[in-house]
Amino acid sequence: MGRSGAGGTRSATRDDVARLAGVSTAVVSYVVNDGPRPVAAATRERVLDAIERLGYRPNAAARSLITGRSGLIGLVVPDLENQYFAALAKALERAASARGQRLVLAQADTPDFADLLTSLAGHRLDGLVTAALPTLRGLAEAGSAQLRVVRISQAPGLEGVPTLTPDYYTGGAAAVAHLVEVHGHSRIALVTGGDAAEPRERGWRDALDDRGLSARSVVRVEWSPSGGRAAAAVLTERHPDVTAVFVASDQQAVGVLAGLHALGRGVPSDLALVAFDGSAASEFTIPPLTTAQVPLDQMAEDAIDELLGEPLVDRVYPTTLVIRESCGCPLPD
Amino acid sequence: MGRSGAGGTRSATRDDVARLAGVSTAVVSYVVNDGPRPVAAATRERVLDAIERLGYRPNAAARSLITGRSGLIGLVVPDLENQYFAALAKALERAASARGQRLVLAQADTPDFADLLTSLAGHRLDGLVTAALPTLRGLAEAGSAQLRVVRISQAPGLEGVPTLTPDYYTGGAAAVAHLVEVHGHSRIALVTGGDAAEPRERGWRDALDDRGLSARSVVRVEWSPSGGRAAAAVLTERHPDVTAVFVASDQQAVGVLAGLHALGRGVPSDLALVAFDGSAASEFTIPPLTTAQVPLDQMAEDAIDELLGEPLVDRVYPTTLVIRESCGCPLPD
DNA sequence: TTGAAAGCGCTAACAC
DNA sequence: GTGTTAGCGCTTTCAA
């Protein structure tokens, strides 16, 4: 021990390693980074040994200062308690980890979002993926921080920020098509959290229009289980003629199911239901949800890749309709 | 513009600000950090103005290098798709944000957990909260990195790492007591993911023992909805005499409910159920779950506070039994 | 193949 | 109240 210092508690630095290994600090760098200069095998051994002995871990801050890369990718989500965003965070953490990057998590629903942004900018993230509607301030902040930003799971086309998004329109239309073609429904409501321009709503509308059916029953509520529960009441009271419903998110569908049940209405017997997202929860609802599944893992990997150097382009991902029971399809056997 | 440089794209530094404001770099520091020296109001104005104009954000890496504090707190969870951990992450992110810290998220279920730990250590986190069972390697890594570590939501008493934990034992016992005292059940099974030493299991057992009831039906499955679904089958086939069940986590309870429903058994009519966690999902199951609610927000705040300077001590948090319908209590009205 | 040294952007003595 | 300056730990050019 001795030499490692009277100070005792501070962590080992590259200088300590160099000293213990009897080499220069440059050589320590060469072996730690596997370059840019070659190192003799024997020397490398000694260095590795010293590193091990000292428990040396290169200081990311010092490295970041000189390389300009922090090894940090930011993620902004509206709310982690929403399972969809939790699943997204999970997939992104995995993808970032696989590329040696750490994920810095931030929730947008904070009182001082501006401070958050400033703080994130201060950490000189290598990139930021956002699943929350960016504020003007946020975009400006990112711009002035020269941050590579990718939007995920949001309608594309905004402000020139590249966006990776599920094919909401086609997925929504397919959900409705299933209800019409397979189950013969003709009065199909929509439960959503967006506005009329939202692509799932357009998909629902067009699918109905194309078949000469009317797209009139729209219930707009929060993107949450509570919202869904409220929607169940509205559906029952104001749209009693409806026989099926397309719910634009699994989160809302969970609430619709709970609300309908409390109201004594059966799914799919009284009201058939198809949702959107394909979250883990959709498999365990009563009844299990038929839902348009989003390829989150693929999107997450592409998002990280884009931030880490791929060209920043918009991408649209096809969804897959996972058939379960809420639509009226029989139990698989 | 002019002066801000031909380079153009690099972000503004403290030197740029000092130059534009016509002050020394020290003064810029003083105003940015609000100390340690006073600054004349007029000067401060000029500096603030320059900062604004240049879009200057102090570089966290440089600051970290000199202060020894990174402004980063790590969180290790087993899996974010588990709602309990998502809720925990949410609460911790909030608490960290409120103290100006950012949260670095890491999932433990990665192939190269060791690399992850090394990487985290490199970022010189100001603290780490872990909700995943620490490996020996992990503990050692943390130790050699002189990382302040707090375990959360795990049984206390391990390896001298301070732990914040819900009162699993008492919460479990209270759940069982409710089933016995209020609803008159006497054959109450347990569905859990832990072993016999797990405190919820002890709580269940003792509550039963204390009342002269037998604690025999234990079903051990994964801590997940799938696990719960499997448990439903086991309960039905192997413990048909049981009239109530205490499920050690909401996640599992969701699966138990789904499984029981698929098997045609009603809750609470055929089998009453009380769970543990008090997650958001518990309000929207069919029927809604009676569950021992954990004060996650409080725990999260304390965890961050401990890391940021409070003494590192173990803490135990009482749970609250939230009465809903899965236990057989009537619908509130 | 190795070493010396110039910073990266910042904080905080210490001097004025 | 303000300015000068010595590093924090690291990467990498340049010379040996």
XYZ file of C-alpha atoms (C1' of nucleotides) in Angstrom:
698
model
C 0.000 0.000 0.000
C 2.230 2.761 1.324
C 2.635 4.754 -1.776
C -1.028 4.943 -2.579
C -1.036 7.804 -0.190
C -1.742 9.098 3.237
C -4.824 10.845 1.888
C -6.176 7.359 1.719
C -9.721 7.824 0.567
C -9.472 9.608 -2.757
C -9.842 7.328 -5.723
C -6.914 6.291 -7.825
C -5.968 8.441 -10.776
C -4.098 7.718 -13.917
C -1.001 9.131 -12.250
C -1.220 6.573 -9.480
C -1.486 3.808 -12.010
C 1.439 5.119 -14.021
C 3.577 5.359 -10.944
C 2.718 1.874 -9.721
C 3.251 0.359 -13.151
C 6.403 2.323 -13.699
C 5.280 3.838 -16.971
C 4.221 7.244 -18.163
C 0.688 8.461 -17.942
C 0.396 8.327 -21.705
C 0.907 4.599 -21.699
C -1.855 4.171 -19.171
C -4.139 5.970 -21.568
C -3.018 3.804 -24.453
C -3.942 0.632 -22.683
C -7.156 1.937 -21.173
C -8.349 3.160 -24.549
C -6.706 0.487 -26.614
C -4.965 3.160 -28.611
C -4.136 5.354 -30.302
C -0.558 4.047 -29.885
C 0.394 0.392 -29.520
C 1.738 -0.890 -26.221
C 4.078 -3.801 -25.674
C 2.366 -6.840 -24.246
C 4.502 -6.924 -21.130
C 3.945 -3.244 -20.441
C 0.218 -3.619 -20.929
C 0.234 -6.461 -18.410
C 1.903 -4.307 -15.803
C -0.527 -1.497 -16.383
C -3.559 -3.739 -16.260
C -2.228 -5.163 -13.074
C -1.766 -1.782 -11.483
C -5.259 -0.778 -12.564
C -6.676 -3.874 -10.947
C -4.712 -3.377 -7.777
C -5.663 0.240 -7.420
C -9.262 -0.258 -8.488
C -8.683 2.486 -10.997
C -11.683 3.712 -13.011
C -11.050 6.441 -15.550
C -12.824 9.603 -14.532
C -15.586 10.166 -17.036
C -15.695 13.889 -16.373
C -12.047 14.400 -17.167
C -12.402 12.300 -20.246
C -15.500 14.140 -21.322
C -13.741 17.436 -20.940
C -11.109 16.513 -23.431
C -12.993 14.297 -25.859
C -16.152 16.319 -25.926
C -18.220 13.181 -25.453
C -19.919 12.582 -22.142
C -21.063 9.012 -22.594
C -24.472 10.193 -21.469
C -27.721 10.089 -23.374
C -30.721 11.912 -22.051
C -34.276 10.712 -22.046
C -37.213 12.970 -21.414
C -40.548 11.282 -20.768
C -43.793 12.823 -19.588
C -44.216 10.354 -16.758
C -42.620 7.048 -15.893
C -45.684 5.739 -14.167
C -47.271 5.493 -17.557
C -46.331 1.981 -18.557
C -45.787 2.915 -22.135
C -43.021 5.303 -21.228
C -41.605 2.901 -18.702
C -41.348 0.312 -21.442
C -39.746 2.882 -23.679
C -37.238 3.796 -20.995
C -36.471 0.149 -20.489
C -35.783 -0.393 -24.170
C -33.698 2.754 -24.441
C -31.624 1.938 -21.393
C -30.873 -1.441 -22.905
C -29.946 0.016 -26.250
C -27.792 2.712 -24.696
C -26.071 0.215 -22.415
C -25.282 -2.035 -25.333
C -23.359 0.882 -26.816
C -21.593 1.758 -23.605
C -23.704 4.826 -22.958
C -25.553 5.614 -19.766
C -29.078 6.959 -19.772
C -29.959 10.122 -17.871
C -33.604 10.106 -17.040
C -35.758 13.185 -16.807
C -39.474 13.578 -16.376
C -41.049 16.514 -18.077
C -43.826 17.036 -15.580
C -41.686 19.038 -13.232
C -42.392 22.565 -12.052
C -39.081 23.860 -13.331
C -38.675 22.158 -16.621
C -36.496 24.976 -17.825
C -33.952 24.329 -15.094
C -33.995 20.687 -15.968
C -33.136 21.482 -19.550
C -30.348 23.790 -18.517
C -28.970 21.120 -16.261
C -29.121 18.509 -18.989
C -27.409 20.880 -21.362
C -24.698 21.369 -18.767
C -23.973 17.674 -18.771
C -23.149 17.878 -22.474
C -25.215 14.866 -23.379
C -24.149 12.982 -26.466
C -27.777 13.035 -27.458
C -31.289 13.414 -26.193
C -34.336 11.384 -26.955
C -37.577 12.947 -26.030
C -40.984 11.384 -25.761
C -42.516 14.544 -24.384
C -43.869 17.372 -26.407
C -40.983 19.773 -26.623
C -41.666 23.277 -25.545
C -40.372 26.100 -27.666
C -38.022 26.870 -24.866
C -36.884 23.277 -24.868
C -36.158 23.207 -28.543
C -34.278 26.463 -28.303
C -32.282 25.164 -25.384
C -31.384 22.035 -27.288
C -30.466 24.085 -30.290
C -28.214 26.437 -28.410
C -26.689 23.460 -26.642
C -26.037 21.865 -30.009
C -27.660 18.742 -28.779
C -28.584 16.004 -31.159
C -32.246 15.377 -30.467
C -34.533 12.599 -31.598
C -38.227 12.588 -30.899
C -39.788 9.226 -30.309
C -43.386 8.068 -30.298
C -44.751 11.361 -31.385
C -46.328 12.457 -34.593
C -43.545 13.408 -37.026
C -43.098 16.575 -38.976
C -42.495 19.015 -36.160
C -39.892 21.730 -36.299
C -37.419 19.700 -38.259
C -36.526 17.491 -35.312
C -36.075 13.918 -36.529
C -38.787 11.632 -35.253
C -39.155 7.906 -34.846
C -42.759 6.963 -34.647
C -45.016 3.963 -34.845
C -47.312 3.959 -37.828
C -50.187 5.293 -35.821
C -52.372 5.883 -38.821
C -52.124 2.433 -40.329
C -52.200 0.745 -36.936
C -55.368 2.578 -36.002
C -56.976 1.789 -39.321
C -56.047 -1.894 -38.981
C -57.599 -2.063 -35.529
C -60.837 -0.658 -36.874
C -60.687 -2.887 -39.939
C -60.457 -5.909 -37.683
C -63.545 -4.845 -35.794
C -65.475 -4.363 -39.036
C -64.208 -7.180 -41.216
C -63.819 -9.939 -38.672
C -66.500 -9.070 -36.180
C -68.988 -7.205 -38.318
C -69.248 -4.094 -36.179
C -70.524 -0.963 -37.795
C -70.881 1.498 -34.954
C -67.365 1.921 -33.649
C -66.400 4.659 -31.232
C -62.989 6.127 -30.601
C -61.435 6.856 -27.230
C -58.358 8.998 -27.517
C -56.335 11.663 -25.802
C -55.341 13.636 -28.842
C -57.047 15.993 -31.212
C -58.671 15.354 -34.552
C -55.344 15.571 -36.358
C -53.834 12.746 -34.339
C -53.019 9.927 -36.764
C -54.769 7.173 -34.832
C -57.907 9.242 -35.013
C -57.449 9.756 -38.727
C -56.871 6.039 -39.148
C -60.068 5.262 -37.304
C -62.011 7.811 -39.309
C -60.669 6.804 -42.697
C -61.132 3.109 -42.032
C -64.752 3.796 -41.224
C -65.272 6.225 -44.111
C -63.760 3.799 -46.577
C -66.391 1.290 -45.611
C -69.246 3.697 -45.723
C -69.571 3.716 -41.941
C -69.936 6.799 -39.873
C -67.160 8.057 -37.651
C -69.026 10.091 -35.116
C -68.518 8.853 -31.598
C -65.333 10.350 -30.259
C -64.504 10.490 -26.576
C -61.506 12.592 -25.661
C -59.974 11.975 -22.259
C -56.560 11.943 -20.649
C -53.957 9.439 -21.799
C -54.310 7.452 -18.598
C -56.313 4.735 -16.909
C -58.372 7.379 -15.147
C -59.092 8.932 -18.463
C -60.177 5.554 -19.737
C -62.465 5.021 -16.810
C -64.101 8.356 -17.451
C -64.464 7.405 -21.092
C -66.327 4.240 -20.133
C -68.979 6.328 -18.453
C -69.280 8.669 -21.410
C -69.501 5.783 -23.812
C -72.267 4.178 -21.822
C -74.290 7.301 -21.321
C -73.840 9.163 -24.520
C -73.122 6.502 -27.091
C -75.353 3.591 -26.130
C -75.717 2.438 -29.717
C -72.031 1.806 -30.167
C -71.020 -1.876 -30.255
C -67.257 -1.557 -30.421
C -64.545 0.895 -29.557
C -61.016 1.607 -30.641
C -58.998 2.915 -27.698
C -55.872 4.776 -28.739
C -53.659 3.509 -25.910
C -53.402 0.474 -23.677
C -53.229 2.735 -20.652
C -56.625 4.145 -21.429
C -57.961 0.727 -22.336
C -57.122 -0.538 -18.865
C -59.326 2.187 -17.463
C -62.077 1.627 -19.996
C -62.180 -2.015 -19.004
C -62.345 -1.168 -15.318
C -65.011 1.446 -15.910
C -67.128 -0.766 -18.103
C -66.917 -3.555 -15.576
C -68.009 -1.289 -12.782
C -70.942 -0.237 -14.941
C -71.878 -3.852 -15.460
C -71.068 -3.946 -19.135
C -69.169 -6.927 -20.492
C -66.252 -6.864 -22.915
C -66.430 -8.060 -25.624
C -70.063 -9.169 -25.184
C -71.594 -5.725 -24.723
C -68.799 -3.752 -26.259
C -65.841 -5.044 -28.241
C -62.542 -3.273 -27.781
C -59.278 -2.946 -29.630
C -56.413 -0.904 -28.221
C -53.051 0.429 -29.268
C -49.493 -0.028 -27.883
C -48.996 -3.683 -27.077
C -47.742 -2.998 -23.584
C -46.984 -5.797 -21.156
C -50.172 -4.969 -19.275
C -52.330 -5.773 -22.270
C -51.780 -9.462 -21.756
C -53.130 -9.440 -18.225
C -56.247 -7.385 -18.399
C -59.679 -8.945 -18.126
C -60.277 -9.762 -20.873
C -56.808 -9.633 -22.464
C -56.503 -6.816 -24.970
C -56.382 -7.068 -28.695
C -53.943 -4.298 -29.457
C -51.732 -2.842 -32.167
C -48.255 -3.575 -30.940
C -45.479 -1.047 -31.351
C -41.934 -2.334 -32.009
C -40.404 -0.421 -29.117
C -37.129 -2.311 -28.989
C -36.369 -1.616 -32.595
C -37.309 2.011 -32.222
C -35.137 2.382 -29.161
C -32.108 0.904 -30.879
C -32.546 3.090 -33.892
C -32.977 6.147 -31.709
C -29.687 5.535 -29.960
C -27.946 4.749 -33.229
C -29.184 7.947 -34.766
C -27.903 9.962 -31.868
C -24.572 8.205 -31.998
C -23.815 9.036 -35.562
C -26.287 7.651 -38.004
C -27.953 10.259 -40.148
C -30.820 11.916 -38.346
C -33.882 10.933 -40.286
C -37.536 10.328 -39.625
C -38.630 6.738 -39.430
C -42.029 5.121 -39.252
C -42.537 1.674 -37.756
C -45.330 -0.706 -38.682
C -47.411 -2.046 -35.825
C -48.680 -5.589 -35.468
C -52.203 -6.330 -34.414
C -51.972 -8.800 -31.547
C -55.224 -10.690 -31.375
C -56.522 -11.529 -27.940
C -60.017 -11.525 -26.551
C -61.241 -7.992 -26.039
C -62.231 -7.756 -29.695
C -64.434 -10.827 -29.518
C -62.026 -13.313 -31.023
C -62.218 -16.731 -29.382
C -59.680 -17.835 -26.820
C -56.709 -19.505 -28.427
C -56.614 -23.094 -27.499
C -21.828 38.128 -33.279
C -18.352 38.364 -34.749
C -16.369 37.652 -31.694
C -18.200 34.486 -30.788
C -15.830 32.927 -33.220
C -15.232 31.518 -36.648
C -15.342 28.042 -35.176
C -19.006 28.808 -34.840
C -20.428 25.603 -33.495
C -18.623 24.977 -30.226
C -20.575 26.016 -27.198
C -19.771 29.068 -25.204
C -17.310 28.773 -22.339
C -16.785 30.782 -19.275
C -13.994 32.632 -21.089
C -16.379 33.744 -23.793
C -18.739 35.070 -21.189
C -15.985 36.877 -19.336
C -14.771 38.480 -22.524
C -18.211 39.604 -23.624
C -19.061 40.957 -20.193
C -15.669 42.569 -19.837
C -14.896 40.880 -16.535
C -12.544 38.205 -15.332
C -13.418 34.542 -15.406
C -13.572 34.463 -11.651
C -16.430 36.893 -11.626
C -18.349 34.735 -14.025
C -17.935 31.887 -11.580
C -19.059 34.056 -8.706
C -22.287 34.958 -10.381
C -22.971 31.507 -11.770
C -22.452 29.922 -8.386
C -23.760 32.786 -6.348
C -20.510 32.884 -4.470
C -18.164 32.434 -2.827
C -17.355 36.133 -3.371
C -19.884 38.913 -3.695
C -20.379 40.652 -7.018
C -21.614 44.178 -7.626
C -25.153 44.313 -8.911
C -24.193 46.104 -12.110
C -21.432 43.641 -12.864
C -23.713 40.716 -12.203
C -26.191 42.184 -14.651
C -23.603 42.376 -17.363
C -22.504 38.837 -16.748
C -26.036 37.485 -16.713
C -26.655 39.319 -19.911
C -23.602 37.833 -21.582
C -24.615 34.383 -20.394
C -28.035 34.827 -21.878
C -26.707 36.132 -25.131
C -24.182 33.378 -25.538
C -26.477 30.639 -24.320
C -23.764 29.723 -21.863
C -24.263 26.584 -19.736
C -21.512 25.707 -17.289
C -19.882 22.464 -18.319
C -20.805 19.905 -15.702
C -17.767 17.771 -16.448
C -15.328 20.561 -15.821
C -17.147 21.496 -12.690
C -17.253 17.921 -11.520
C -13.556 17.581 -12.042
C -12.792 20.334 -9.632
C -15.568 20.056 -7.097
C -15.578 16.289 -6.922
C -19.340 16.245 -7.261
C -20.913 15.075 -10.475
C -24.500 16.086 -9.877
C -25.431 12.565 -10.884
C -27.215 9.962 -8.833
C -27.397 6.416 -10.056
C -30.369 4.114 -9.857
C -30.129 0.402 -10.405
C -33.400 -1.454 -10.846
C -33.993 -5.019 -11.914
C -36.417 -4.103 -14.655
C -38.312 -0.950 -15.502
C -41.196 -2.808 -17.032
C -42.101 -3.911 -13.551
C -44.456 -1.160 -12.501
C -43.215 -1.121 -8.983
C -39.736 -0.176 -10.089
C -41.080 2.257 -12.628
C -42.951 3.987 -9.834
C -39.812 3.949 -7.745
C -37.799 5.460 -10.574
C -40.436 8.102 -11.009
C -40.321 9.070 -7.375
C -36.545 9.078 -7.276
C -36.237 11.165 -10.401
C -38.557 13.703 -8.845
C -36.683 13.759 -5.584
C -33.319 14.028 -7.309
C -34.565 16.768 -9.603
C -35.861 18.738 -6.673
C -32.301 18.767 -5.368
C -30.763 19.684 -8.680
C -29.404 16.216 -9.300
C -29.906 14.144 -12.406
C -30.738 10.465 -12.279
C -28.674 7.943 -14.215
C -30.731 4.882 -14.861
C -29.355 1.372 -15.068
C -31.127 -1.936 -15.339
C -29.465 -4.846 -13.654
C -30.680 -7.500 -16.052
C -27.950 -6.872 -18.542
C -25.435 -9.450 -19.760
C -22.481 -7.363 -18.669
C -23.502 -5.990 -15.342
C -19.885 -5.702 -14.330
C -19.155 -3.302 -17.169
C -22.166 -1.312 -16.178
C -20.870 -0.923 -12.662
C -17.454 0.101 -13.891
C -19.029 2.651 -16.147
C -21.154 4.029 -13.341
C -18.125 4.231 -11.117
C -16.343 6.170 -13.844
C -19.033 8.787 -13.776
C -18.250 9.462 -10.130
C -21.841 9.426 -9.053
C -22.703 11.423 -5.981
C -24.591 8.385 -4.818
C -26.273 5.226 -5.935
C -29.596 3.827 -4.979
C -30.126 0.224 -5.778
C -33.327 -1.737 -5.830
C -31.608 -4.796 -7.229
C -29.913 -7.435 -5.210
C -26.299 -6.360 -5.153
C -23.803 -8.905 -6.322
C -20.648 -9.272 -4.312
C -18.836 -7.844 -7.267
C -21.215 -4.928 -7.242
C -20.699 -4.182 -3.608
C -16.964 -4.421 -4.009
C -17.060 -2.119 -6.976
C -19.090 0.402 -5.048
C -16.732 0.113 -2.150
C -13.610 0.665 -4.176
C -15.334 3.525 -5.942
C -16.167 5.034 -2.568
C -19.699 5.369 -3.664
C -22.390 6.180 -1.193
C -24.949 3.465 -1.659
C -28.471 3.115 -0.364
C -30.548 0.027 -0.882
C -34.224 0.575 -1.303
C -37.200 -1.767 -1.088
C -35.145 -4.709 -0.039
C -34.941 -6.560 3.196
C -32.524 -4.700 5.468
C -29.513 -5.968 7.282
C -27.290 -6.930 4.395
C -23.572 -6.263 4.343
C -23.789 -3.040 6.226
C -25.311 -1.164 3.310
C -27.976 1.227 4.596
C -31.428 0.207 3.513
C -34.769 1.960 3.239
C -37.558 -0.502 3.261
C -41.303 -0.709 3.646
C -42.425 -2.538 6.734
C -43.004 -5.732 4.842
C -43.587 -7.776 7.925
C -46.235 -5.615 9.509
C -47.852 -4.828 6.181
C -48.143 -8.499 5.353
C -49.527 -9.296 8.759
C -52.075 -6.484 8.473
C -53.243 -7.766 5.117
C -53.824 -11.204 6.580
C -55.432 -9.773 9.683
C -57.924 -7.933 7.507
C -58.857 -11.140 5.752
C -59.374 -12.914 9.050
C -60.893 -10.237 11.251
C -63.100 -8.462 8.777
C -63.997 -11.225 6.384
C -63.729 -14.276 8.570
C -61.389 -16.277 6.394
C -59.414 -19.059 7.987
C -57.705 -20.795 5.086
C -55.475 -18.159 3.605
C -52.791 -18.935 1.078
C -49.702 -16.941 0.230
C -48.406 -16.145 -3.234
C -44.902 -14.781 -3.156
C -41.655 -14.642 -5.056
C -39.300 -14.827 -2.126
C -38.182 -17.489 0.259
C -39.434 -18.392 3.716
C -37.320 -15.693 5.332
C -38.918 -12.924 3.319
C -40.691 -10.621 5.770
C -44.035 -10.579 4.023
C -44.053 -14.324 4.304
C -43.188 -14.135 7.956
C -45.912 -11.590 8.460
C -48.447 -13.842 6.798
C -47.314 -16.828 8.818
C -47.239 -15.072 12.156
C -50.590 -13.407 11.639
C -52.068 -16.812 10.996
C -50.217 -18.519 13.824
C -51.255 -15.846 16.274
C -54.845 -16.651 15.498
C -54.452 -20.372 15.691
C -54.802 -20.745 11.927
C -52.544 -22.841 9.813
C -50.062 -21.305 7.437
C -49.526 -24.043 4.934
C -50.466 -23.012 1.439
C -47.532 -21.245 -0.106
C -47.126 -20.737 -3.832
C -43.768 -19.437 -4.979
C -43.602 -17.914 -8.418
C -41.789 -15.105 -10.194
C -42.376 -11.518 -9.083
C -44.371 -10.799 -12.213
C -47.835 -10.965 -13.724
C -46.860 -14.197 -15.466
C -45.801 -15.586 -12.152
C -49.142 -14.570 -10.727
C -51.019 -16.229 -13.528
C -49.139 -19.446 -12.910
C -49.939 -19.126 -9.231
C -53.639 -18.924 -9.997
C -53.479 -22.344 -11.598
C -51.552 -23.824 -8.709
C -53.943 -22.317 -6.209
C -56.936 -23.782 -8.008
C -55.489 -27.218 -8.512
C -53.530 -27.797 -5.385
C -55.201 -25.654 -2.766
C -58.914 -25.879 -3.556
C -59.882 -25.470 0.079
C -58.341 -22.050 0.353
C -60.819 -19.151 0.499
C -58.469 -16.199 0.470
C -54.963 -15.340 -0.600
C -52.353 -12.779 0.289
C -50.283 -11.913 -2.775
C -46.949 -10.337 -1.956
C -46.903 -7.860 -4.842
C -49.397 -6.014 -6.995
C -47.585 -7.207 -10.081
C -48.263 -10.781 -9.178
C -51.801 -9.971 -8.118
C -52.555 -8.655 -11.582
C -51.588 -12.049 -12.948
C -53.466 -13.950 -10.261
C -56.605 -12.032 -11.147
C -56.151 -12.734 -14.854
C -55.442 -16.392 -14.195
C -58.363 -16.865 -11.839
C -60.684 -15.199 -14.290
C -59.528 -17.453 -17.094
C -60.203 -20.391 -14.817
C -63.677 -19.143 -14.163
C -63.126 -18.314 -10.526
C -64.477 -15.055 -9.183
C -62.683 -12.607 -6.916
C -63.634 -12.035 -4.167
C -66.597 -14.426 -4.380
C -64.621 -17.627 -4.864
C -61.356 -16.365 -3.540
C -60.677 -13.138 -1.677
C -57.396 -11.394 -2.358
C -55.205 -8.820 -0.675
C -52.001 -7.620 -2.281
C -48.968 -5.542 -1.445
C -47.441 -2.383 -2.963
C -50.229 0.028 -3.714
C -49.131 0.616 -7.284
C -51.180 2.725 -9.663
C -52.346 -0.425 -11.407
C -54.061 -1.684 -8.285
C -56.839 0.813 -8.731
C -57.756 -0.397 -12.195
C -57.783 -4.138 -11.914
C -61.011 -6.128 -11.958
C -61.870 -6.092 -9.173
C -59.743 -3.245 -7.762
C -57.117 -4.487 -5.359
C -57.083 -4.143 -1.638
C -53.385 -3.655 -1.075
C -50.809 -2.565 1.484
C -49.544 0.699 0.120
C -45.887 1.597 0.325
C -44.957 5.280 0.818
C -42.661 5.389 -2.187
C -42.429 9.150 -2.435
C -41.262 9.485 1.109
C -38.784 6.696 0.712
C -37.426 8.205 -2.477
C -36.909 11.580 -0.878
C -35.173 10.095 2.104
C -32.972 7.984 -0.139
C -31.756 11.023 -2.029
C -31.298 12.979 1.171
C -29.231 10.233 2.691
C -26.998 10.099 -0.329
C -26.612 13.840 -0.319
C -25.340 14.122 3.180
C -27.740 12.906 5.786
C -26.372 10.116 7.920
C -26.637 6.760 6.223
C -29.060 4.805 8.325
C -31.622 2.082 7.861
C -35.213 3.163 7.829
C -38.445 1.245 7.858
C -41.672 2.696 6.496
C -45.141 1.729 7.606
C -47.564 0.673 4.905
C -51.228 1.591 4.694
C -53.867 -0.938 3.842
C -55.931 0.544 1.037
C -59.307 -1.106 1.080
C -60.898 -1.786 -2.266
C -62.906 -4.745 -3.480
C -60.670 -7.730 -4.021
C -60.851 -8.589 -0.335
C -64.627 -8.709 -0.312
C -65.279 -5.277 1.126
C -68.287 -3.583 -0.432
C -67.907 -0.921 -3.068
C -67.584 2.492 -1.525
C -70.546 4.579 -2.403
C 7.114 1.658 -28.264
C 7.317 5.219 -24.822
C 7.348 9.932 -22.606
C 6.629 15.128 -21.980
C 3.551 18.430 -22.127
C -0.342 21.261 -23.765
C -4.653 22.031 -22.772
C -10.245 20.672 -22.129
C -13.607 24.334 -18.867
C -14.039 25.234 -14.460
C -13.526 26.639 -9.048
C -11.464 28.841 -5.491
C -7.538 30.317 -3.137
C -4.946 34.386 -2.915
C -3.607 38.899 -4.189
C -4.861 43.512 -5.120
C -15.276 43.761 -5.579
C -12.398 41.988 -8.965
C -8.440 39.650 -11.218
C -4.622 35.929 -11.550
C -3.678 31.543 -11.451
C -3.018 26.723 -9.988
C -4.725 22.711 -10.707
C -8.941 18.740 -11.146
C -7.839 13.870 -14.406
C -7.519 12.947 -18.803
C -6.236 12.435 -24.255
C -3.213 13.055 -27.716
C 0.353 15.439 -30.504
C 5.031 15.507 -31.001
C 9.601 14.099 -30.041
C 12.662 10.685 -28.681
